[in-house]
Coordinates of C-alpha atoms and ligand atoms in Angstrom, one line a residue:
X1 CA -50.4 41.8 -0.5
X2 CA -47.9 38.8 -1.9
X3 CA -47.2 38.4 -5.0
X4 CA -47.7 35.6 -6.8
X5 CA -44.7 33.0 -7.2
X6 CA -45.1 29.5 -8.3
X7 CA -43.7 28.1 -6.0
X8 CA -45.9 29.7 -2.8
X9 CA -48.5 26.7 -4.9
X10 CA -45.7 23.6 -5.4
X11 CA -45.0 21.0 -2.1
X12 CA -41.5 19.7 -1.7
X13 CA -41.5 15.9 -1.8
X14 CA -37.7 15.3 -0.5
X15 CA -35.6 11.9 -2.0
X16 CA -33.0 10.8 -0.5
X17 CA -31.1 8.5 -3.4
X18 CA -29.5 6.2 -1.5
X19 CA -32.3 5.1 0.3
X20 CA -35.4 5.2 -2.6
X21 CA -34.7 2.4 -4.8
X22 CA -32.7 0.9 -5.3
X23 CA -33.3 -0.3 -9.3
X24 CA -29.4 -2.9 -10.1
X25 CA -29.8 -4.6 -6.9
X26 CA -26.4 -3.4 -5.6
X27 CA -28.1 -2.3 -2.2
X28 CA -27.8 1.1 -3.0
X29 CA -31.3 3.3 -4.4
X30 CA -30.4 4.8 -7.9
X31 CA -31.8 7.3 -10.3
X32 CA -33.6 4.1 -12.5
X33 CA -35.1 3.9 -8.6
X34 CA -36.2 7.0 -8.8
X35 CA -37.8 6.6 -12.3
X36 CA -39.7 3.7 -11.3
X37 CA -41.6 5.0 -8.2
X38 CA -41.3 8.3 -10.1
X39 CA -45.1 7.5 -10.5
X40 CA -46.5 6.8 -7.0
X41 CA -45.0 10.9 -6.4
X42 CA -47.5 11.6 -9.1
X43 CA -50.2 10.3 -7.1
X44 CA -49.8 11.6 -4.1
X45 CA -49.9 15.5 -6.2
X46 CA -47.0 16.5 -5.8
X47 CA -45.2 19.6 -7.8
X48 CA -41.4 19.0 -7.3
X49 CA -39.0 16.8 -5.8
X50 CA -36.1 18.3 -3.9
X51 CA -32.7 15.2 -4.8
X52 CA -30.0 15.8 -1.9
X53 CA -27.1 14.9 -3.4
X54 CA -26.6 12.6 -6.5
X55 CA -22.8 13.9 -8.0
X56 CA -19.8 12.3 -7.8
X57 CA -18.6 12.0 -3.8
X58 CA -16.2 9.4 -1.8
X59 CA -19.7 9.6 -0.4
X60 CA -18.2 10.4 3.1
X61 CA -21.2 12.6 4.9
X62 CA -23.2 10.7 1.6
X63 CA -23.1 12.5 -0.7
X64 CA -22.2 16.8 1.1
X65 CA -18.5 16.1 0.0
X66 CA -18.6 16.8 -3.3
X67 CA -15.6 15.5 -5.4
X68 CA -17.0 16.4 -9.6
X69 CA -20.8 19.1 -9.5
X70 CA -20.8 18.9 -12.9
X71 CA -20.9 14.7 -13.0
X72 CA -23.0 11.9 -11.3
X73 CA -22.2 9.0 -8.9
X74 CA -21.7 6.1 -10.5
X75 CA -23.5 4.2 -8.2
X76 CA -26.5 6.8 -8.4
X77 CA -25.8 5.9 -12.6
X78 CA -25.0 8.4 -15.1
X79 CA -26.0 11.8 -16.5
X80 CA -28.1 10.5 -18.8
X81 CA -30.3 8.7 -16.3
X82 CA -30.5 12.4 -14.6
X83 CA -31.6 13.6 -18.0
X84 CA -34.4 11.5 -18.0
X85 CA -35.3 11.9 -14.6
X86 CA -35.8 15.2 -15.4
X87 CA -38.1 14.5 -18.4
X88 CA -40.0 11.8 -16.7
X89 CA -41.5 14.2 -14.0
X90 CA -41.9 17.3 -16.3
X91 CA -44.2 14.6 -18.3
X92 CA -45.8 14.1 -14.9
X93 CA -45.7 17.9 -13.7
X94 CA -43.4 17.8 -11.5
X95 CA -39.4 19.5 -12.0
X96 CA -36.8 18.9 -9.9
X97 CA -34.4 20.8 -7.2
X98 CA -30.5 19.5 -6.6
X99 CA -28.8 20.4 -3.6
X100 CA -26.6 22.8 -3.4
X101 CA -23.5 21.8 -1.4
X102 CA -21.0 24.6 -1.4
X103 CA -19.6 25.7 1.3
X104 CA -17.6 22.7 1.4
X105 CA -16.5 20.1 -1.3
X106 CA -14.9 16.7 -1.4
X107 CA -11.1 16.5 -0.1
X108 CA -10.7 13.9 -3.4
X109 CA -12.0 17.2 -5.5
X110 CA -9.8 18.3 -8.2
X111 CA -9.5 21.6 -6.6
X112 CA -8.8 20.5 -3.0
X113 CA -6.2 17.6 -4.6
X114 CA -4.4 20.3 -6.3
X115 CA -4.8 22.8 -3.7
X116 CA -3.0 20.5 -1.0
X117 CA -0.2 19.7 -3.7
X118 CA 1.3 22.7 -2.5
X119 CA 1.7 26.4 -1.3
X120 CA 1.6 28.0 -4.5
X121 CA -1.0 26.0 -7.0
X122 CA -3.4 28.4 -8.2
X123 CA -6.2 26.5 -6.2
X124 CA -4.9 26.7 -3.0
X125 CA -6.7 29.7 -2.8
X126 CA -10.1 27.9 -3.1
X127 CA -9.9 26.7 1.0
X128 CA -8.6 28.4 3.8
X129 CA -5.6 27.6 4.9
X130 CA -3.5 29.7 8.1
X131 CA -0.3 29.0 9.5
X132 CA -0.3 27.1 13.5
X133 CA -1.0 28.7 16.6
X134 CA 2.5 30.2 18.6
X135 CA 2.6 26.2 20.1
X136 CA 2.0 24.5 16.7
X137 CA -2.2 23.9 17.7
X138 CA -3.9 24.4 15.9
X139 CA -4.5 28.0 14.7
X140 CA -8.0 28.3 16.6
X141 CA -10.6 26.8 19.2
X142 CA -13.3 26.1 16.9
X143 CA -14.9 21.9 16.8
X144 CA -16.4 21.2 13.5
X145 CA -20.5 19.4 14.0
X146 CA -19.0 17.1 13.5
X147 CA -17.0 16.2 16.2
X148 CA -12.6 17.3 16.6
X149 CA -11.1 20.5 16.1
X150 CA -12.3 22.1 13.0
X151 CA -8.6 22.7 12.1
X152 CA -6.9 19.4 10.4
X153 CA -3.5 19.8 9.8
X154 CA -1.2 19.5 7.2
X155 CA 2.2 17.2 7.1
X156 CA 2.9 19.1 3.5
X157 CA 2.7 22.3 3.6
X158 CA 2.7 23.1 8.1
X159 CA -0.1 24.4 7.2
X160 CA -3.5 23.7 8.1
X161 CA -6.7 23.7 6.6
X162 CA -10.3 24.8 7.9
X163 CA -13.3 22.5 7.5
X164 CA -16.4 22.6 9.4
X165 CA -17.6 19.2 8.5
X166 CA -15.6 16.4 8.3
X167 CA -12.0 16.6 7.4
X168 CA -12.8 14.6 3.8
X169 CA -15.3 18.4 3.5
X170 CA -12.8 21.7 4.0
X171 CA -14.7 24.5 3.5
X172 CA -14.3 26.8 0.5
X173 CA -12.2 30.1 0.2
X174 CA -15.6 32.1 -1.3
X175 CA -13.6 35.5 -0.3
X176 CA -11.8 34.3 -3.3
X177 CA -13.5 35.5 -6.1
X178 CA -12.8 33.3 -8.1
X179 CA -14.8 30.1 -5.9
X180 CA -18.0 32.1 -6.4
X181 CA -17.4 32.2 -9.9
X182 CA -16.3 29.1 -10.7
X183 CA -19.4 28.3 -8.4
X184 CA -22.1 30.5 -10.6
X185 CA -21.0 29.1 -13.9
X186 CA -21.7 25.4 -12.0
X187 CA -25.0 26.9 -11.4
X188 CA -26.1 27.7 -14.7
X189 CA -24.5 24.5 -16.4
X190 CA -27.3 22.8 -14.2
X191 CA -30.1 25.1 -15.0
X192 CA -29.5 25.2 -18.5
X193 CA -29.7 21.5 -18.6
X194 CA -33.4 21.6 -16.8
X195 CA -33.3 21.9 -13.2
X196 CA -35.7 23.8 -11.5
X197 CA -33.7 25.8 -8.6
X198 CA -31.7 24.6 -5.6
X199 CA -31.8 23.6 -1.9
X200 CA -28.9 25.9 -0.9
X201 CA -26.5 23.7 2.0
X202 CA -25.8 25.3 5.5
X203 CA -26.1 28.1 2.7
X204 CA -25.9 31.3 5.7
X205 CA -22.4 29.7 6.3
X206 CA -21.4 30.9 2.8
X207 CA -20.5 34.7 4.3
X208 CA -17.9 33.0 6.7
X209 CA -15.1 35.1 8.9
X210 CA -12.8 32.5 10.2
X211 CA -10.5 35.3 11.4
X212 CA -12.6 36.6 13.7
X213 CA -14.8 33.3 14.5
X214 CA -17.8 34.7 13.3
X215 CA -19.5 31.4 10.8
X216 CA -22.6 32.3 10.7
X217 CA -24.3 34.9 9.5
X218 CA -21.0 37.2 8.8
X219 CA -20.5 40.0 7.0
X220 CA -21.2 39.7 4.0
X221 CA -23.3 36.6 3.1
X222 CA -26.2 38.3 1.9
X223 CA -23.6 40.3 -0.9
X224 CA -23.4 36.8 -2.0
X225 CA -26.3 35.6 -1.9
X226 CA -27.9 38.9 -4.1
X227 CA -24.6 38.0 -6.6
X228 CA -25.8 34.6 -6.9
X229 CA -28.8 35.4 -7.2
X230 CA -28.0 37.5 -10.0
X231 CA -26.0 36.1 -11.7
X232 CA -27.3 32.6 -11.7
X233 CA -31.3 31.6 -11.2
X234 CA -32.8 34.9 -10.1
X235 CA -33.7 35.9 -14.3
X236 CA -35.2 31.8 -14.5
X237 CA -38.0 32.4 -11.7
X238 CA -36.3 28.9 -9.8
X239 CA -36.6 28.0 -6.8
X240 CA -34.8 28.0 -4.7
X241 CA -34.8 27.5 -0.1
X242 CA -31.8 27.8 1.9
X243 CA -30.7 25.7 4.2
X244 CA -30.0 28.2 7.5
X245 CA -30.0 27.0 10.9
X246 CA -29.4 30.7 12.3
X247 CA -32.1 32.2 11.1
X248 CA -34.6 34.2 13.0
X249 CA -37.3 35.8 12.2
X250 CA -35.5 39.4 12.4
X251 CA -33.3 37.9 9.8
X252 CA -35.2 35.9 7.8
X253 CA -36.7 38.6 5.5
X254 CA -33.3 40.0 4.7
X255 CA -32.6 36.4 2.8
X256 CA -36.7 36.3 1.3
X257 CA -38.4 39.3 0.6
X258 CA -38.9 39.4 -2.8
X259 CA -37.2 43.5 -3.3
X260 CA -34.5 41.2 -1.9
X261 CA -33.1 40.0 -4.9
X262 CA -31.9 36.8 -2.7
X263 CA -33.6 33.5 -2.4
X264 CA -37.2 31.7 -2.5
X265 CA -37.9 31.1 0.7
X266 CA -35.6 29.8 4.1
X267 CA -35.9 26.5 6.5
X268 CA -35.7 27.5 9.7
X269 CA -35.0 25.4 12.7
X270 CA -36.5 26.7 15.4
X271 CA -38.6 24.6 16.1
X272 CA -36.4 21.6 15.9
X273 CA -34.3 23.2 18.6
X274 CA -37.0 22.7 20.8
X275 CA -36.4 19.3 20.7
X276 CA -32.1 20.6 21.7
X277 CA -31.7 20.5 25.2
X278 CA -28.2 21.6 28.0
X279 CA -24.7 21.1 25.4
X280 CA -22.6 19.4 26.6
X281 CA -20.3 20.8 27.8
X282 CA -16.8 21.3 24.8
X283 CA -19.1 18.4 22.7
X284 CA -20.2 19.3 19.4
X285 CA -24.1 19.1 18.3
X286 CA -24.6 19.4 22.2
X287 CA -28.3 20.1 22.5
X288 CA -29.5 17.4 19.8
X289 CA -27.7 14.4 22.0
X290 CA -29.4 16.0 25.7
X291 CA -33.2 16.0 22.9
X292 CA -36.4 16.8 25.4
X293 CA -39.4 16.2 25.3
X294 CA -41.0 18.5 22.6
X295 CA -43.7 21.2 24.1
X296 CA -46.5 21.6 22.7
X297 CA -47.7 24.9 23.6
X298 CA -43.8 26.3 22.6
X299 CA -44.3 24.2 19.5
X300 CA -47.3 26.1 18.2
X301 CA -46.5 29.7 20.0
X302 CA -43.2 29.4 17.0
X303 CA -44.3 27.9 14.3
X304 CA -48.2 30.4 14.9
X305 CA -44.5 33.3 15.7
X306 CA -42.7 32.8 12.1
X307 CA -46.4 32.7 10.3
X308 CA -46.9 35.9 10.9
X309 CA -43.2 37.2 10.2
X310 CA -43.6 36.8 7.0
X311 CA -46.7 36.8 6.4
X312 CA -48.2 39.7 4.1
X313 CA -44.9 39.7 1.3
X314 CA -42.3 40.2 4.0
X315 CA -40.8 36.1 3.3
X316 CA -41.9 33.1 2.7
X317 CA -41.8 29.9 5.0
X318 CA -40.9 26.3 4.6
X319 CA -43.0 24.1 6.7
X320 CA -41.4 20.7 8.1
X321 CA -41.0 18.0 10.5
X322 CA -38.0 16.2 9.3
X323 CA -36.4 16.2 6.4
X324 CA -33.2 13.7 6.6
X325 CA -30.8 14.9 9.2
X326 CA -34.2 14.9 11.8
X327 CA -35.7 12.1 13.2
X328 CA -38.6 11.0 11.7
X329 CA -41.9 12.9 12.1
X330 CA -44.1 10.9 13.6
X331 CA -41.8 9.7 16.7
X332 CA -41.0 13.2 16.8
X333 CA -44.0 14.8 17.3
X334 CA -46.7 12.0 17.0
X335 CA -46.7 8.3 18.5
X336 CA -45.6 6.1 17.0
X337 CA -47.1 3.2 19.0
X338 CA -51.0 2.9 19.6
X339 CA -51.6 6.6 17.8
X340 CA -48.8 6.3 14.4
X341 CA -52.1 6.0 12.0
X342 CA -53.6 9.6 13.3
X343 CA -51.2 11.8 14.9
X344 CA -49.5 11.3 10.8
X345 CA -52.4 12.0 9.7
X346 CA -52.6 14.8 12.7
X347 CA -49.1 16.7 11.9
X348 CA -49.9 16.3 8.5
X349 CA -53.2 18.5 8.4
X350 CA -52.3 20.6 11.7
X351 CA -48.7 21.8 8.6
X352 CA -50.5 21.6 5.0
X353 CA -52.8 23.7 6.4
X354 CA -49.9 26.7 6.9
X355 CA -49.0 29.5 5.0
X356 CA -46.0 28.2 3.1
X357 CA -44.2 25.4 1.0
X358 CA -44.6 21.9 3.1
X359 CA -42.1 19.3 2.3
X360 CA -42.3 16.2 3.1
X361 CA -39.4 13.0 3.3
X362 CA -39.5 10.6 1.5
X363 CA -41.7 8.0 4.1
X364 CA -43.5 10.2 6.2
X365 CA -46.8 9.8 3.5
X366 CA -47.3 5.9 4.9
X367 CA -45.7 7.5 8.0
X368 CA -42.1 6.0 8.6
X369 CA -40.8 5.6 11.8
X370 CA -37.5 6.3 13.7
X371 CA -35.8 2.6 14.1
X372 CA -33.8 1.2 16.3
X373 CA -30.9 -1.0 16.2
X374 CA -28.7 -3.0 18.4
X375 CA -25.3 -2.6 17.4
X376 CA -23.5 0.6 16.8
X377 CA -22.1 -1.2 13.8
X378 CA -25.5 -1.2 11.9
X379 CA -25.7 2.6 11.8
X380 CA -24.0 4.3 8.8
X381 CA -24.6 7.9 9.3
X382 CA -20.4 10.6 10.6
X383 CA -21.4 12.7 12.4
X384 CA -23.4 9.7 14.6
X385 CA -20.3 7.3 14.2
X386 CA -18.2 10.3 15.0
X387 CA -21.0 11.3 18.3
X388 CA -20.6 7.4 19.6
X389 CA -16.6 7.5 19.9
X390 CA -16.4 10.9 21.2
X391 CA -19.2 10.8 23.8
X392 CA -17.2 7.1 24.7
X393 CA -14.8 9.3 25.9
X394 CA -16.7 12.1 27.8
X395 CA -17.9 9.0 29.8
X396 CA -21.3 8.1 28.4
X397 CA -22.4 4.5 29.0
X398 CA -23.2 2.7 26.0
X399 CA -27.2 2.6 27.3
X400 CA -27.0 6.4 26.7
X401 CA -24.8 7.2 24.6
X402 CA -27.7 4.6 22.6
X403 CA -30.9 6.3 23.5
X404 CA -29.8 9.5 22.4
X405 CA -29.6 7.7 19.0
X406 CA -32.5 6.0 19.1
X407 CA -33.6 10.2 19.2
X408 CA -31.7 11.9 16.5
X409 CA -29.6 9.9 15.0
X410 CA -29.8 11.3 11.4
X411 CA -29.9 7.0 10.3
X412 CA -33.6 7.1 11.7
X413 CA -34.7 9.1 8.7
X414 CA -32.2 7.7 6.0
X415 CA -33.3 3.4 7.1
X416 CA -34.2 2.9 2.7
X417 CA -37.8 3.2 2.2
X418 CA -40.8 0.2 3.0
X419 CA -42.6 0.3 -0.8
X420 CA -43.6 -3.2 0.0
X421 CA -43.5 -6.0 2.5
X422 CA -41.2 -8.1 0.7
X423 CA -37.9 -8.8 1.6
X424 CA -36.5 -5.3 2.4
X425 CA -39.3 -3.6 2.1
X426 CA -39.3 -3.9 -1.6
X427 CA -36.2 -1.1 -1.7
X428 CA -33.1 -3.2 -3.1
X429 CA -33.2 -7.0 -4.2
X430 CA -29.6 -7.0 -2.8
X431 CA -28.3 -6.0 0.5
X432 CA -29.3 -2.9 1.2
X433 CA -26.5 -0.2 2.4
X434 CA -27.9 0.8 5.8
X435 CA -30.6 -2.1 6.9
X436 CA -34.5 -1.9 6.3
X437 CA -36.2 -0.9 10.0
X438 CA -37.5 -4.7 10.4
X439 CA -41.1 -2.9 10.8
X440 CA -41.6 -2.6 7.0
X441 CA -43.7 -6.0 7.4
X442 CA -46.8 -3.8 8.4
X443 CA -45.4 -0.3 7.3
X444 CA -45.2 -0.1 3.8
X445 CA -46.6 2.0 0.6
X446 CA -48.3 -1.7 -0.2
X447 CA -50.1 -1.1 2.6
X448 CA -50.8 2.6 3.2
X449 CA -52.1 2.8 -0.2
X450 CA -54.5 -0.3 0.0
X451 CA -56.0 1.0 3.3
X452 CA -58.3 4.0 2.7
X453 CA -57.4 4.9 5.1
X454 CA -54.5 5.3 5.1
X455 CA -51.6 7.9 6.2
X456 CA -50.9 8.7 1.8
X457 CA -54.9 9.3 1.2
X458 CA -55.0 11.5 3.6
X459 CA -51.4 13.6 2.4
X460 CA -53.1 13.1 -0.9
X461 CA -56.4 14.8 -0.1
X462 CA -54.4 17.3 2.4
X463 CA -52.0 18.5 -2.0
X464 CA -55.5 18.9 -3.3
X465 CA -57.1 21.2 -1.4
X466 CA -53.7 23.5 -1.0
X467 CA -54.2 22.9 -4.7
X468 CA -58.2 23.7 -5.4
X469 CA -57.9 26.5 -2.3
X470 CA -56.5 29.9 -2.3
X471 CA -56.7 30.0 1.3
X472 CA -53.6 27.6 1.8
X473 CA -52.1 29.6 0.2
X474 CA -52.0 33.1 0.8
X475 CA -55.2 33.3 3.5
X476 CA -54.4 35.7 6.2
X477 CA -53.1 33.4 9.7
X478 CA -54.4 34.2 13.2
X479 CA -53.4 31.3 16.1
X480 CA -56.7 30.5 18.0
X481 CA -56.3 29.6 21.6
X482 CA -52.7 30.7 22.4
X483 CA -53.0 29.6 25.7
X484 CA -53.8 25.9 25.4
X485 CA -51.4 23.4 26.3
X486 CA -51.9 20.9 23.8
X487 CA -54.5 21.8 20.8
X488 CA -53.1 24.1 17.8
X489 CA -55.6 26.4 16.5
X490 CA -55.5 28.7 13.9
X491 CA -57.9 30.4 11.2
X492 CA -57.3 31.0 7.8
X493 CA -59.1 34.0 6.2
X494 CA -59.8 35.4 2.3
X495 CA -62.3 37.5 1.1
X496 CA -64.0 36.7 3.4
X497 CA -63.6 33.0 3.6
X498 CA -62.9 31.3 6.5
X499 CA -61.3 28.1 7.4
X500 CA -60.7 26.2 11.0
X501 CA -57.5 24.3 11.6
X502 CA -56.9 22.7 14.3
X503 CA -54.7 19.3 15.2
X504 CA -54.7 18.3 19.5
X505 CA -51.3 16.8 20.1
X506 CA -52.1 14.6 23.0
X507 CA -52.3 10.7 23.8
X508 CA -56.1 11.5 26.1
X509 CA -59.6 13.5 25.0
X510 CA -59.3 17.3 25.5
X511 CA -61.6 19.9 25.1
X512 CA -61.9 23.1 24.2
X513 CA -63.9 26.3 24.0
X514 CA -64.5 27.6 21.3
X515 CA -63.6 31.7 20.2
X516 CA -66.8 33.5 19.9
X517 CA -66.6 33.7 16.2
X518 CA -66.6 30.2 15.7
X519 CA -69.0 29.0 18.4
X520 CA -72.1 27.8 16.8
X521 CA -71.3 27.8 13.2
X522 CA -72.1 25.0 10.9
X523 CA -69.4 24.3 9.1
X524 CA -68.3 22.3 6.2
X525 CA -65.8 19.9 6.7
X526 CA -62.6 19.4 4.5
X527 CA -60.8 16.3 6.1
X528 CA -60.1 15.0 9.0
X529 CA -58.7 11.6 9.9
X530 CA -60.9 10.7 13.0
X531 CA -64.7 11.8 12.7
X532 CA -66.7 14.5 10.2
X533 CA -67.8 17.3 12.0
X534 CA -70.7 20.0 10.9
X535 CA -72.2 22.3 13.4
X536 CA -69.9 23.9 15.8
X537 CA -70.9 24.4 19.7
X538 CA -69.1 26.2 22.7
X539 CA -67.0 23.8 22.9
X540 CA -65.9 21.0 21.0
X541 CA -64.4 17.3 22.5
X542 CA -61.9 16.2 20.8
X543 CA -60.5 12.9 20.8
X544 CA -56.4 11.6 20.9
X545 CA -54.3 13.5 18.3
X546 CA -57.8 14.3 16.4
X547 CA -57.4 17.3 13.7
X548 CA -59.8 18.2 10.7
X549 CA -60.0 21.7 8.7
X550 CA -63.4 22.6 9.2
X551 CA -64.6 25.9 6.2
X552 CA -67.4 28.4 8.0
X553 CA -70.5 27.8 6.6
X554 CA -73.1 30.4 7.8
X555 CA -74.3 30.3 11.4
X556 CA -75.6 26.8 13.1
X557 CA -78.9 27.8 14.8
Ligands
TEU1 O1 -26.1 20.2 7.4 C1 -25.7 21.5 8.4 C2 -26.2 20.7 9.3 O2 -25.7 21.8 10.0 C3 -26.0 19.8 9.4 O3 -25.4 19.2 10.1 C4 -26.6 19.0 11.8 O4 -26.0 19.7 12.6 C5 -26.8 18.2 11.7 O5 -27.4 17.2 11.4 C6 -28.0 18.0 12.9 O6 -27.1 18.3 13.8 C7 -26.5 20.1 6.1 C8 -26.6 18.8 5.5 O7 -28.4 18.7 5.4 C9 -26.5 17.2 6.2 O8 -26.6 16.2 5.3 C10 -24.7 17.9 6.5 O9 -24.4 17.0 6.3 C11 -24.5 19.2 6.6 O10 -24.9 20.1 5.2 C12 -22.8 19.2 5.4 O11 -23.2 19.3 4.3

């Protein structure tokens, strides 16, 4: 049995601060803008905000390159603004978690500036420096997630430093005990200020063993997370969620089984990786740029596997379709044209019915879509721009590269929030740092919220259902219609209460035969995206992207 924790019942909303709301007209979202829009989130019913980085940063990777972990980037506001945000959110029953980016810092962090100034610097060993290989080249052949080598030559000292992301994001050396010590002090400083936990960036990289080229899930990883837990958030009942691209159903409990005192839950990407194709030879992040269509059968099998793997107190899942690195949910897994509204609600229903903590990415609650800019100059993301250059050298045409960016570029998620049909979607009175998706005249918060059949109200209901019905939080999950190619159906059961959650991933009408124990059942329909269903027969005739949650009430005969 699962011991109950407050974050089991939480619904998290992720804010990408530069794109949420611009209060001062400089084209960049900010903390006062978030405060202005807290009522939107309170109305939605979410209980936690994950704030993507708001710290001082040269913004080479939009804040995932931090130059001062205890200062706010001036374009986002001040520490006072953050204190105010914490207090204003708290008044609405919403907690704030921060993004903990400590696999690397910015190269403009004083630690790195000092480290680079001399081999004798007290901070030299905060980072990872190696002699060149015998031929003078980099110490090893490792390709950065953002293109190029993971090693950058430093003329002054004649050594290379290690960076898994951009060269402006040098990796911190977790083998040096002074690094965790400094990080723990910083974390406690934020916890004392009232933050409720952390989203932990690339958590599975903290155990890296660079010389043996074991970068993910390295040998010291779990010791380090456990030590961090004990020294900081563990005794404070925080929510901690680890971004873990490498985690498997077998290794997940190492992170999030309660008795291990590491983190609350993993954020795993196996369902996302299903959309990746074959990597290009020698090119970074190959699979994502060769994306393939999603197979709904595999998708539901993977999600069900994770449901089973962490059930019964073995761990806890994060449930998500998208974030700031991924394409928009409705564009990737639904239909962002004819069936946009219905498929967005279907995805939401299927996600919120599972066991785990749901994560909603800003704009998802109104069905925001991917974007297509004609010119590469309109894009801002470092990964996208490096991809465009590097794959040009590999012979990909402009059209091929743009098609890949339309499908999987990170700026799909980062175009500003669409609040209204007014200029710039009501996001800013200035010139937005990244152009607003031109479809804002049709797709925006004001229009969607005014529509009783809108997506926002569907999310509102789903969140309320999770608050009202323990079966959605703790009920046993069983996959139904296992081999059906396009219908994802499952049951949740708690103390004799049985729910059926179903979503069709097809644009066609689809017939399914219900499992025997759901045939001829009288049901109460808790939520749907097409029309309410009551008494079930033997078969169901489903509309395109139909979805619902039903509670069994008795026998229909
Ligand atoms: O992402 C980790 C990560 O591996 C991503 O860069 C991922 O590989 C890519 O987006 C998919 O191709 C985290 C953050 O979420 C991301 O925004 C940061 O850029 C990255 O870490 C570095 O901090």
